[in-house]
Coordinates of C-alpha atoms (C1' of nucleotides) in Angstrom, one line a residue:
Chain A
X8 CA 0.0 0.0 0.0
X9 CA 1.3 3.2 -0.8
X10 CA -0.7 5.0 2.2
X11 CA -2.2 2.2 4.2
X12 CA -4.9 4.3 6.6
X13 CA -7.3 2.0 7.4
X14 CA -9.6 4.2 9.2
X15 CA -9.6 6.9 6.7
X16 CA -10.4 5.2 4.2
X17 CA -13.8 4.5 2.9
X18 CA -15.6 1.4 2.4
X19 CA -17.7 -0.3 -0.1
X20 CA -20.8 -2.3 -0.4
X21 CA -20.0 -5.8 -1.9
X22 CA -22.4 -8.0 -2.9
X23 CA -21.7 -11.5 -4.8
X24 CA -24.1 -12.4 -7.9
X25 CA -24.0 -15.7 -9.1
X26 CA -24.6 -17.5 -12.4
X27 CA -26.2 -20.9 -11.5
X28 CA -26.5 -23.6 -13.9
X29 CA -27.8 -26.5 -14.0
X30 CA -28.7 -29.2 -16.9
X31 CA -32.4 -30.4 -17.7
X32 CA -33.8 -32.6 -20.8
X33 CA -30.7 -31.7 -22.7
X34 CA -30.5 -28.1 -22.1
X35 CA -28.4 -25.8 -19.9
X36 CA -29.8 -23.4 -17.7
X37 CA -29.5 -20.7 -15.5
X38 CA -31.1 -19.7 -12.3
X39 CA -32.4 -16.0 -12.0
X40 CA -34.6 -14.5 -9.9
X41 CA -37.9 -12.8 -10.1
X42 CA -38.3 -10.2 -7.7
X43 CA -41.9 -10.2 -6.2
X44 CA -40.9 -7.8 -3.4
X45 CA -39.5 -4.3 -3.6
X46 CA -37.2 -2.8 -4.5
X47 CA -36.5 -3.7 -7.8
X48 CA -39.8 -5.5 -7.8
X49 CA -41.1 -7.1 -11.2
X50 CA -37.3 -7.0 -12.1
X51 CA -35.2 -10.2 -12.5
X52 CA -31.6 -10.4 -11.6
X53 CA -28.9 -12.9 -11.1
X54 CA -29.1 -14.9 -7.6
X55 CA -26.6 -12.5 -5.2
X56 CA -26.5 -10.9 -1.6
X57 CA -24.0 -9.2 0.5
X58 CA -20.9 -9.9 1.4
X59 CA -20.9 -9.5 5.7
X60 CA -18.0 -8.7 8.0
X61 CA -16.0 -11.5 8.7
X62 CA -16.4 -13.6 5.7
X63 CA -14.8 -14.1 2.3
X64 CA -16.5 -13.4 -0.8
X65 CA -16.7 -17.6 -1.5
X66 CA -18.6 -18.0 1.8
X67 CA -21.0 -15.3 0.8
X68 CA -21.6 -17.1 -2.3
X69 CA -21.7 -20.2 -0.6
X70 CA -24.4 -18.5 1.8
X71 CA -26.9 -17.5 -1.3
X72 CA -26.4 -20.6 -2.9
X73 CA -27.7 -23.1 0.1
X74 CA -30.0 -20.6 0.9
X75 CA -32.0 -20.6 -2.6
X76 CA -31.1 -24.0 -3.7
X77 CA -30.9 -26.4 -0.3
X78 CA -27.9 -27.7 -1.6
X79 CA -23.8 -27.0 0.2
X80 CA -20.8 -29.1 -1.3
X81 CA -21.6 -26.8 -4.6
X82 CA -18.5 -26.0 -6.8
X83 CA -18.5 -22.5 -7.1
X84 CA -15.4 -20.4 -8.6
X85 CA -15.1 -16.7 -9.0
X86 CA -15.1 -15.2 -12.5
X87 CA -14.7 -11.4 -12.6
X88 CA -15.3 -8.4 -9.9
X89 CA -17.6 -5.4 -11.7
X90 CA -17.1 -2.3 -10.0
X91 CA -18.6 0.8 -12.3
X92 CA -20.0 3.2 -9.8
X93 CA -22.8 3.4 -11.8
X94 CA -23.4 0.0 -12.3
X95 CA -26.1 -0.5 -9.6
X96 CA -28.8 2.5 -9.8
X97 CA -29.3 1.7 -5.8
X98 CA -25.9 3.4 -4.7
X99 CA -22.5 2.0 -5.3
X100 CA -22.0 -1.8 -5.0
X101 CA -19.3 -4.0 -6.0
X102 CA -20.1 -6.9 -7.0
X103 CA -18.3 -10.2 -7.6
X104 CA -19.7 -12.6 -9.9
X105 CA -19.6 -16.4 -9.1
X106 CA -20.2 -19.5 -11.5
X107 CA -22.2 -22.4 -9.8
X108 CA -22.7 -25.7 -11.7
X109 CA -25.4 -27.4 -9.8
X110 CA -27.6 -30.6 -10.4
X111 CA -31.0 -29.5 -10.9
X112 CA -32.7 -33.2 -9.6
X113 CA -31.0 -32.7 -6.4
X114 CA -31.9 -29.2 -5.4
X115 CA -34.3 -28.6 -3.4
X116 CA -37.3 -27.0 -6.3
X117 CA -39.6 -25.8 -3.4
X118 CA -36.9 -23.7 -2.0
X119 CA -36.5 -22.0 -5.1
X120 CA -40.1 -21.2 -6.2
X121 CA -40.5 -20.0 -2.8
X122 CA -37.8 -17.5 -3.2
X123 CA -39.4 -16.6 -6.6
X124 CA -36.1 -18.3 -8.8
X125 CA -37.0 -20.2 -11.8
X126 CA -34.6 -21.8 -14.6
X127 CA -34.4 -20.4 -18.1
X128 CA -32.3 -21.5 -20.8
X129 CA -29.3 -20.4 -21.2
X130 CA -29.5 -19.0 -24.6
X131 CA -33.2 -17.3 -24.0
X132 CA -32.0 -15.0 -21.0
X133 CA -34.3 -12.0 -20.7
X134 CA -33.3 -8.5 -19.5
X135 CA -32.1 -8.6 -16.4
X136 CA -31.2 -5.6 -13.7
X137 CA -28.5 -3.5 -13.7
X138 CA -25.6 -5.1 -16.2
X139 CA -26.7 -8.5 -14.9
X140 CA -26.7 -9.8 -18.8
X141 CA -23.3 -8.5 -19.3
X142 CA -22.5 -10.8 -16.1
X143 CA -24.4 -13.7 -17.6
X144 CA -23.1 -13.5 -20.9
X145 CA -19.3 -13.5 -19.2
X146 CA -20.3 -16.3 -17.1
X147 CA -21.3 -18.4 -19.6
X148 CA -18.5 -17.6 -21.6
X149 CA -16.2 -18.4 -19.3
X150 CA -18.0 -21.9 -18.5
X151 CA -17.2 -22.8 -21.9
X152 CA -13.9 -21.6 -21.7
X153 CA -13.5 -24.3 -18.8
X154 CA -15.3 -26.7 -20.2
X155 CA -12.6 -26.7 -23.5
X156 CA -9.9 -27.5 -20.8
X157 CA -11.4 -29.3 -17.9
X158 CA -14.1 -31.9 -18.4
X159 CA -17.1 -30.7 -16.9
X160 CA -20.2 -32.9 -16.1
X161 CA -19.7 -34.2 -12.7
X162 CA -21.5 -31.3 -11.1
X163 CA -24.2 -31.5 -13.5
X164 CA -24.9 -34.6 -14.8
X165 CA -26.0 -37.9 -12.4
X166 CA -23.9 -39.7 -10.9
X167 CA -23.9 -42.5 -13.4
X168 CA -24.5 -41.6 -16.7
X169 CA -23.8 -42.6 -20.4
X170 CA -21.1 -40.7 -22.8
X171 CA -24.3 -39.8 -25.3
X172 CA -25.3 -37.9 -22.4
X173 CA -22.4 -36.4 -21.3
X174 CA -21.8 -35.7 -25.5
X175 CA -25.1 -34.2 -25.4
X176 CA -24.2 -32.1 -22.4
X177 CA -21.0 -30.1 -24.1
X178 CA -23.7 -29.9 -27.3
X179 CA -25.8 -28.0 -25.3
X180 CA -22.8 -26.0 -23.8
X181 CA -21.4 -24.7 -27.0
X182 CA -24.7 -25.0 -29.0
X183 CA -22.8 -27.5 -31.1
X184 CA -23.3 -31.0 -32.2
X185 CA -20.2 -33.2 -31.2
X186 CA -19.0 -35.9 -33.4
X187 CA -20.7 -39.2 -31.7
X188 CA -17.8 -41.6 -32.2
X189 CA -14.7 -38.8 -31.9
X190 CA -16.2 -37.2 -28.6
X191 CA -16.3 -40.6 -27.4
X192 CA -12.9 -41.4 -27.9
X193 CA -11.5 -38.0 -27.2
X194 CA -13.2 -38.4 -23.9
X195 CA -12.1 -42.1 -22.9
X196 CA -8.5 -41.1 -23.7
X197 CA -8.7 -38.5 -20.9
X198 CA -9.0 -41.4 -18.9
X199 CA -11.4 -39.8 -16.2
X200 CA -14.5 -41.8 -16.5
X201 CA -14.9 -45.5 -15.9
X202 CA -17.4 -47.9 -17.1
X203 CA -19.9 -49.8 -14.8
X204 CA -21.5 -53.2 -16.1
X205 CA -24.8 -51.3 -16.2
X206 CA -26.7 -50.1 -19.0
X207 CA -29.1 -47.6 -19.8
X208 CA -31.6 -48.6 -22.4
X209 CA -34.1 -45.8 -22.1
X210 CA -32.7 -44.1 -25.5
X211 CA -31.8 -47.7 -27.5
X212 CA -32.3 -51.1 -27.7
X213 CA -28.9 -52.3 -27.5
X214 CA -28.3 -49.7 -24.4
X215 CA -25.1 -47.7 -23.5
X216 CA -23.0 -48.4 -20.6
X217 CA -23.3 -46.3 -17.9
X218 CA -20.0 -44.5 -16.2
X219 CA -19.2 -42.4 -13.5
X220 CA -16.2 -39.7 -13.1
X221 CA -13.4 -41.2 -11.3
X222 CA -12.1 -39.1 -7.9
X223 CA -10.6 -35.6 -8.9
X224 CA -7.3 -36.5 -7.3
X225 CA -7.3 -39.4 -9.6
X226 CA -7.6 -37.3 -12.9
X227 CA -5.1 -35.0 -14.6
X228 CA -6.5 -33.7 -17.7
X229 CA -3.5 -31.6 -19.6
X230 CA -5.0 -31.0 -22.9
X231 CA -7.5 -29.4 -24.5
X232 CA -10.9 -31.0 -24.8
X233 CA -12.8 -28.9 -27.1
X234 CA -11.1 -26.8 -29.5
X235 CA -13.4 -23.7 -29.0
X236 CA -12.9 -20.2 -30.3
X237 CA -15.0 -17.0 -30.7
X238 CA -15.3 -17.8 -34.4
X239 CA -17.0 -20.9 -34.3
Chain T
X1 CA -30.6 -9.8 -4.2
X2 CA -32.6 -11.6 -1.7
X3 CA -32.6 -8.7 0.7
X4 CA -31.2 -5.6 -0.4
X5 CA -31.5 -3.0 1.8
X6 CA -28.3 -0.7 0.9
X7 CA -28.3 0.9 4.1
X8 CA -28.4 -1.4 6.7
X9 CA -25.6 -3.3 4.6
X10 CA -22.0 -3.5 6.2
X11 CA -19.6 -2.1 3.9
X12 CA -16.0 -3.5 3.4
X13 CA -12.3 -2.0 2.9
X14 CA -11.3 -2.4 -0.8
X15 CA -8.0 -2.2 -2.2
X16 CA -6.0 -3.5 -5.5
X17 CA -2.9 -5.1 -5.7
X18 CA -0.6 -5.1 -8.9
X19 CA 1.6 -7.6 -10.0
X20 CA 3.6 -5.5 -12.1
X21 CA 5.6 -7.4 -14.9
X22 CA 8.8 -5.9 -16.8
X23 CA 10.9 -7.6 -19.0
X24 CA 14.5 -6.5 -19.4
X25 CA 17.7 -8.5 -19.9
X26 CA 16.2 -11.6 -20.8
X27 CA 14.9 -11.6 -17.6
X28 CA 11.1 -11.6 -16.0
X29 CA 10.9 -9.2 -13.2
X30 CA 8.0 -8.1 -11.2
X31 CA 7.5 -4.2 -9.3
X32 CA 7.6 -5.1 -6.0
X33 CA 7.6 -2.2 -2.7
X34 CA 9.8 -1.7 -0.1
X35 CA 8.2 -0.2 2.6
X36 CA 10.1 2.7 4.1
X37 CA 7.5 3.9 6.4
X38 CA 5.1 2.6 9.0
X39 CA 3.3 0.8 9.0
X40 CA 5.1 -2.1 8.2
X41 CA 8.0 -0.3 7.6
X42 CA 10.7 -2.5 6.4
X43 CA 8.3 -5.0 4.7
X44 CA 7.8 -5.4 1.4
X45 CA 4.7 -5.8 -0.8
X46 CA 3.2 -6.1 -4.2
X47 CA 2.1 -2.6 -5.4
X48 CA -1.3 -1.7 -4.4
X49 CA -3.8 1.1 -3.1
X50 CA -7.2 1.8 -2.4
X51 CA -10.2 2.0 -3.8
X52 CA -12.1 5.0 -3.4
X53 CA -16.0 6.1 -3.8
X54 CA -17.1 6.6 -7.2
X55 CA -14.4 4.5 -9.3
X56 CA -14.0 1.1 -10.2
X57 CA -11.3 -1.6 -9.8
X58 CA -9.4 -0.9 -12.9
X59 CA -9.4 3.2 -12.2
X60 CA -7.9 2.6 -8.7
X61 CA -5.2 0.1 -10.5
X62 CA -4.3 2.3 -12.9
X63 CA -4.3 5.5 -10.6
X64 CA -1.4 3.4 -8.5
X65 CA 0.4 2.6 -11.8
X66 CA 0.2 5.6 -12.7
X67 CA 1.3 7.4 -9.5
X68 CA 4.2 4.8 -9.2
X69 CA 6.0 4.4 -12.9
X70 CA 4.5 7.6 -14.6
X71 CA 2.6 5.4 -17.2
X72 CA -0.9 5.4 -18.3
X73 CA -1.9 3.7 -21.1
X74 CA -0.8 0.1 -19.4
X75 CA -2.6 -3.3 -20.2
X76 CA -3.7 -4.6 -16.6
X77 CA -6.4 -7.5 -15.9
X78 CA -7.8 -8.5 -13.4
X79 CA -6.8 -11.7 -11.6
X80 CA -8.7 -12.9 -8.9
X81 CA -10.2 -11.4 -5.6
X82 CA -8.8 -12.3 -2.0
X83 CA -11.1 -12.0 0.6
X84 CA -9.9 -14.2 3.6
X85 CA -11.0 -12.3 6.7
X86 CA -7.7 -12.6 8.2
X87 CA -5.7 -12.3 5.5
X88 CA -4.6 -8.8 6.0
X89 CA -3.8 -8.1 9.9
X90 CA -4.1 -4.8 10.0
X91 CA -8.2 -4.9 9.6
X92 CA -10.5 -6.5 7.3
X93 CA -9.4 -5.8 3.8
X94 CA -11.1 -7.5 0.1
X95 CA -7.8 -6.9 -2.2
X96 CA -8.6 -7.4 -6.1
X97 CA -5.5 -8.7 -7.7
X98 CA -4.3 -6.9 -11.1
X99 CA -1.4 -8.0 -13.5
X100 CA 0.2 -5.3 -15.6
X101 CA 2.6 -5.6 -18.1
X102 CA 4.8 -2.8 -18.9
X103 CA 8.2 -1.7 -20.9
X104 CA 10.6 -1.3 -18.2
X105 CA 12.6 0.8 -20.7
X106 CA 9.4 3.8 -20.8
X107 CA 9.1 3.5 -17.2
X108 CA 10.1 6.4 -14.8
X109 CA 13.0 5.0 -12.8
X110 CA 12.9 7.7 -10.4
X111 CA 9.3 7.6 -9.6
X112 CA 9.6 4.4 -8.7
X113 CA 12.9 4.7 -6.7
X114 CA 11.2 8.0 -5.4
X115 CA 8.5 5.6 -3.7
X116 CA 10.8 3.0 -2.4
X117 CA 10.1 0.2 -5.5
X118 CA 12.4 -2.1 -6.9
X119 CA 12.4 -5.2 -9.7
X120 CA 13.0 -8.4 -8.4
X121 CA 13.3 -11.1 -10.6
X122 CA 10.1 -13.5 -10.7
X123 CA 12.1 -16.6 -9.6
X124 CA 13.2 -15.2 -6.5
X125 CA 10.5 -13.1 -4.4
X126 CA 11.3 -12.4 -1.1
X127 CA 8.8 -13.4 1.4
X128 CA 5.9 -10.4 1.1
X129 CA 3.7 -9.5 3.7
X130 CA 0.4 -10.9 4.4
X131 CA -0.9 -13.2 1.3
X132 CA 1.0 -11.4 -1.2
X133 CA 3.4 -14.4 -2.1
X134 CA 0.3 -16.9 -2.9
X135 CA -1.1 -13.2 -5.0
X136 CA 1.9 -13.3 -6.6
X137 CA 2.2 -16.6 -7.5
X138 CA -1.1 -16.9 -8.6
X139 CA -0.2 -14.0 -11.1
X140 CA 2.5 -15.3 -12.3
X141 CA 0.4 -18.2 -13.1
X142 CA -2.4 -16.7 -14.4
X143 CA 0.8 -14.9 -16.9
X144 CA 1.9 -18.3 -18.4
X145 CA -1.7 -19.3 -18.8
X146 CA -2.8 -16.0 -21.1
X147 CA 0.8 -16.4 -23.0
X148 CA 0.1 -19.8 -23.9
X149 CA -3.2 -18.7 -25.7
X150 CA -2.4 -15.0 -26.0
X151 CA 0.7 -13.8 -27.9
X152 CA 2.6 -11.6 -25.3
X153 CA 5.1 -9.4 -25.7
X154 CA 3.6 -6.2 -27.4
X155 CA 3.9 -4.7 -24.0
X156 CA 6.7 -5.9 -23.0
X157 CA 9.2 -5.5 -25.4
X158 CA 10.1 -3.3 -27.7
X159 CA 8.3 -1.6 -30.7
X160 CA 10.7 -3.5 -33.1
X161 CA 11.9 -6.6 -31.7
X162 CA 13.4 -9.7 -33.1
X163 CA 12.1 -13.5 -32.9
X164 CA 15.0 -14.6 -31.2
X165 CA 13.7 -11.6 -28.6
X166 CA 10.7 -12.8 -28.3
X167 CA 11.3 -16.6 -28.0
X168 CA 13.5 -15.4 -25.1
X169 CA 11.2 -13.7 -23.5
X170 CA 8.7 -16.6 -23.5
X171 CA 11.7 -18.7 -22.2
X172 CA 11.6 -16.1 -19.3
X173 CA 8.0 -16.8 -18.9
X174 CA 7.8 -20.4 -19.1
X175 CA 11.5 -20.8 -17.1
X176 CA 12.0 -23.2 -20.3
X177 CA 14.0 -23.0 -23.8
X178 CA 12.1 -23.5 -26.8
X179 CA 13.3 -24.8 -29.8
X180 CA 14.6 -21.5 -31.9
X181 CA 13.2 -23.2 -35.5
X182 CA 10.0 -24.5 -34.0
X183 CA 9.4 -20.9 -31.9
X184 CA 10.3 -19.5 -35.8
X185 CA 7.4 -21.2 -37.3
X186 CA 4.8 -21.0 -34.8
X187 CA 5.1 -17.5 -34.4
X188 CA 4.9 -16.9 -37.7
X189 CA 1.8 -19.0 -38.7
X190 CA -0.3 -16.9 -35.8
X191 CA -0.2 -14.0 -38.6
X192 CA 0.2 -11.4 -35.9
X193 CA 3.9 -9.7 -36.9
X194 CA 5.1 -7.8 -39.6
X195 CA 8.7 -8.1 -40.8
X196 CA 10.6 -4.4 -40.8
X197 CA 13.0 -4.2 -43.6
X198 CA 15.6 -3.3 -40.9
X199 CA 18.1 -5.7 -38.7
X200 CA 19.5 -6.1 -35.9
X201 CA 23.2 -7.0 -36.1
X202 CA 24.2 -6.2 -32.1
X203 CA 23.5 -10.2 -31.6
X204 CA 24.5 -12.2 -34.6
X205 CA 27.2 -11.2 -38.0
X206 CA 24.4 -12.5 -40.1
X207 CA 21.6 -9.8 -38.3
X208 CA 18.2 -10.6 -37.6
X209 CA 15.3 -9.1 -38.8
X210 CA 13.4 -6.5 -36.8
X211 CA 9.7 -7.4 -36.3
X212 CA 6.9 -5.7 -34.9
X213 CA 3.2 -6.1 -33.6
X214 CA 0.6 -6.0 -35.9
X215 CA -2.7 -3.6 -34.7
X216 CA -4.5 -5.5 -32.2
X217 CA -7.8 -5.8 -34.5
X218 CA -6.1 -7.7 -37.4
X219 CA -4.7 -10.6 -35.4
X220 CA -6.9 -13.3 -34.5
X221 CA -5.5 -16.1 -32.3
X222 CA -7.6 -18.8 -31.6
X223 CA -5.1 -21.5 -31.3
X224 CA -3.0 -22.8 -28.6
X225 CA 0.7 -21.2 -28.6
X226 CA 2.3 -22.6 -26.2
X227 CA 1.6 -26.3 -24.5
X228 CA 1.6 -25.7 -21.4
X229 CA 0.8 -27.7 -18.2
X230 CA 1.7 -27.4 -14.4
X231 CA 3.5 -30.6 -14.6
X232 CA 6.1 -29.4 -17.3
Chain Y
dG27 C1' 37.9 -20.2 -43.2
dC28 C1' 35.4 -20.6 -39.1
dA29 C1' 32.4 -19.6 -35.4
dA30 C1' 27.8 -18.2 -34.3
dA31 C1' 23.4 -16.8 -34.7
dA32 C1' 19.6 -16.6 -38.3
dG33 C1' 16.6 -19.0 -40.7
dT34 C1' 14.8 -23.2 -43.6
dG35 C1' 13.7 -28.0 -44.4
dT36 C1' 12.9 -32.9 -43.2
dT37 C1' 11.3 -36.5 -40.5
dC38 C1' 8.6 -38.9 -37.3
dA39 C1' 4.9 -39.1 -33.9
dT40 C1' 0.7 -37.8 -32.3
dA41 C1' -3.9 -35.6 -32.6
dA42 C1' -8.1 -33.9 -34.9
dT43 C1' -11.7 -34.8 -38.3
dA44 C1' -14.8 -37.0 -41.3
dC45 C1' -17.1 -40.8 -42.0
dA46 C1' -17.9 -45.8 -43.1
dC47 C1' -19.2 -49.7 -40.9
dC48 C1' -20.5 -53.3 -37.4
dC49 C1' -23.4 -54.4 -33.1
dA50 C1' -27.4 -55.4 -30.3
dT51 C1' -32.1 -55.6 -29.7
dG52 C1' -37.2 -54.1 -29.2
dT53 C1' -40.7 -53.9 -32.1
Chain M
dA5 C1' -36.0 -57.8 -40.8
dC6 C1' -35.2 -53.4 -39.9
dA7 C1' -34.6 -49.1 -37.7
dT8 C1' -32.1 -47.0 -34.1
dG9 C1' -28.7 -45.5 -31.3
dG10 C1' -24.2 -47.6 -29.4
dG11 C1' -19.8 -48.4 -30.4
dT12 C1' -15.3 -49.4 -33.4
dG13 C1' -12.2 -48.8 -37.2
dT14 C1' -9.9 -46.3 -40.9
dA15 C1' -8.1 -42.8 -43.9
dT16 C1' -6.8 -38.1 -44.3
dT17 C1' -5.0 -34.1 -42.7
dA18 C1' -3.1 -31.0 -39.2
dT19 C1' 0.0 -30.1 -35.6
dG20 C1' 4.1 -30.8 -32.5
dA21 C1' 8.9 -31.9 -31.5
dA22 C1' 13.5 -33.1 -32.7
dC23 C1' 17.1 -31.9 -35.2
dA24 C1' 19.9 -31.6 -39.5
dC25 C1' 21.2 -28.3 -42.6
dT26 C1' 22.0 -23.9 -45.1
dT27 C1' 22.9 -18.7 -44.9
dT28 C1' 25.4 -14.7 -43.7
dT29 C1' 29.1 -12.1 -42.1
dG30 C1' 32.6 -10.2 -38.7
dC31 C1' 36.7 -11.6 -37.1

DNA sequence: GCAAAAGTGTTCATAATACACCCATGT
DNA sequence: ACATGGGTGTATTATGAACACTTTTGC
């Protein structure tokens, strides 16, 4: 710090906003929320609060997330801080915006109609509050940025579920249809999945094996997944 | 926001701090502050400063940039956000994290002398108060990540620069040495530098030719540039 | 002429892509 | 028996890494 005078200097709101999704008949979604009480009321937002005294930014995410959805143990990472001063018509909040990747069957669905949340597609957001879309749109870019280097799916998919499904999940995350046979193989030689003798014959006759992700400490993914630019 | 009522709301000490990256002698060096006055007088730091009312992160980085090396005009990103209640003892501080890249060479030496600064090379940082070594680290990781997709150097070195400068550089960066032909031809391919009909000769009899960046708009990476993974 | 850096070319291994083809089975 | 998704194999091309070789020029 060049001048480091605590009490002199003056402080800021900070709130977190996060961008939930989930993943539901093939389709990624997010979780906003409708307002029904003032202010703001009629609007929808992001899912955020404040951050208190005497916690970090995570917990406070943590905090809204269990609150809305029931659910703790939810991977949550920090994307980007927006800090206009004019950003939030209400006075001056900083906000820091959170990625959650959730499992929609899990989460508690009462909790979050009660708190007036609902799931919307990802790629049908309506206008939100404040720069709220520009926060969307970033989080969702930068969920596809992580899901080109870092297989995503366990936080979203079942526990057990088949590689058409997972396939079908990065579609849906990059609005893109994945070569059948080459995701496959580009996803077995990652070597993070394993195969139970179990099948799933709800979408064929012959049925597809079911696997699960093997524990994190167990994987080290070094290469790219999905070669995803801009451009595509 | 669940709840938002702005007044009621606890607000929080912000404050950014830079990791400042030069580049000079084939070496990667980082800004780093030596503090001559209380408190914490005789500590040292990574470069940083408050943020006040009415401006965001990225005004209250450049405002310390500014005030320390005399530049504006400096590519800085933000990093990540540290929030651990405890992390800074002297109260309860939210720090954004920044990297800037800058041309030691432009720089105002005696600005940053003035305010007790020094360059340290990256591969040996003293221990810095509070969490600054893990913010450092981090940035220096977050560096190698955004060169190996990013081509960098257009703020570090020099308008006109030669490939052999560059690669060395990135050896800097990665703490590795690439392969001079190889380097050659993927550099090229990326279609991002123009040859200058101008050598150098200070290095080699034969002279090497002087390159420079094209503008920002006409390059388009969207390839990999450098594989890169932590267990290199 | 030789040392030394600049720059080009060649080879081999691996990875990405397109797509043909076989498999299993419920109807 | 055939349609359908599951799963494997193959051919082609692109990319990466190692390294030999050629160029230039000051000494």
């Amino acid at each position: 710090m060049l001048n480091k005078a605590y009490n002199k200097q003056s402080k800021q709101l900070i709130s977190v906003d996060c961008s939930i999704f989930g993943y539901e008949n093939g389709i990624l979604k997010i979780l906003l929320f409708n307002r029904n009480i003032d202010p703001y009321k009629g609007n929808i937002s992001l899912v955020g609060g404040w951050v208190n005294d005497n916690e970090s930014v995570e917990n406070a995410a943590y905090r809204v997330l269990k609150k809305l959805t029931g659910l703790s143990n939810v991977e949550i990472e920090q994307v980007k801080i927006f800090s206009k001063p004019k950003r939030d018509e209400g006075g001056r909040v900083i906000t820091v915006s959170f990625n959650a990747l959730i499992k929609i069957v899990e989460h508690n669905i009462d909790l979050v109609n009660m708190h007036g949340a609902f799931w919307q597609k990802v790629d049908s957001i309506p206008n939100l509050i404040f720069d709220h879309n520009e926060i969307a749109q970033n989080s969702l870019e930068f969920l596809r940025q992580k899901a080109s280097y870092h297989l995503v799916g366990r936080d979203l998919l079942p526990q057990e579920f088949t590689i058409t499904q997972l396939r079908q999940l990065y579609n849906s995350i990059f609005q893109k249809e994945f070569d059948p046979g080459n995701f496959r193989k580009k996803i077995l030689s990652l070597n993070a999945i394993v195969r139970l003798d179990k099948k799933d014959t709800s979408e064929s006759k012959k049925g597809a094996f079911y696997y699960k992700f093997k524990n994190s400490e167990d994987i080290t993914i070094n290469e790219r997944i999905i070669k995803f630019s801009q451009n595509d």
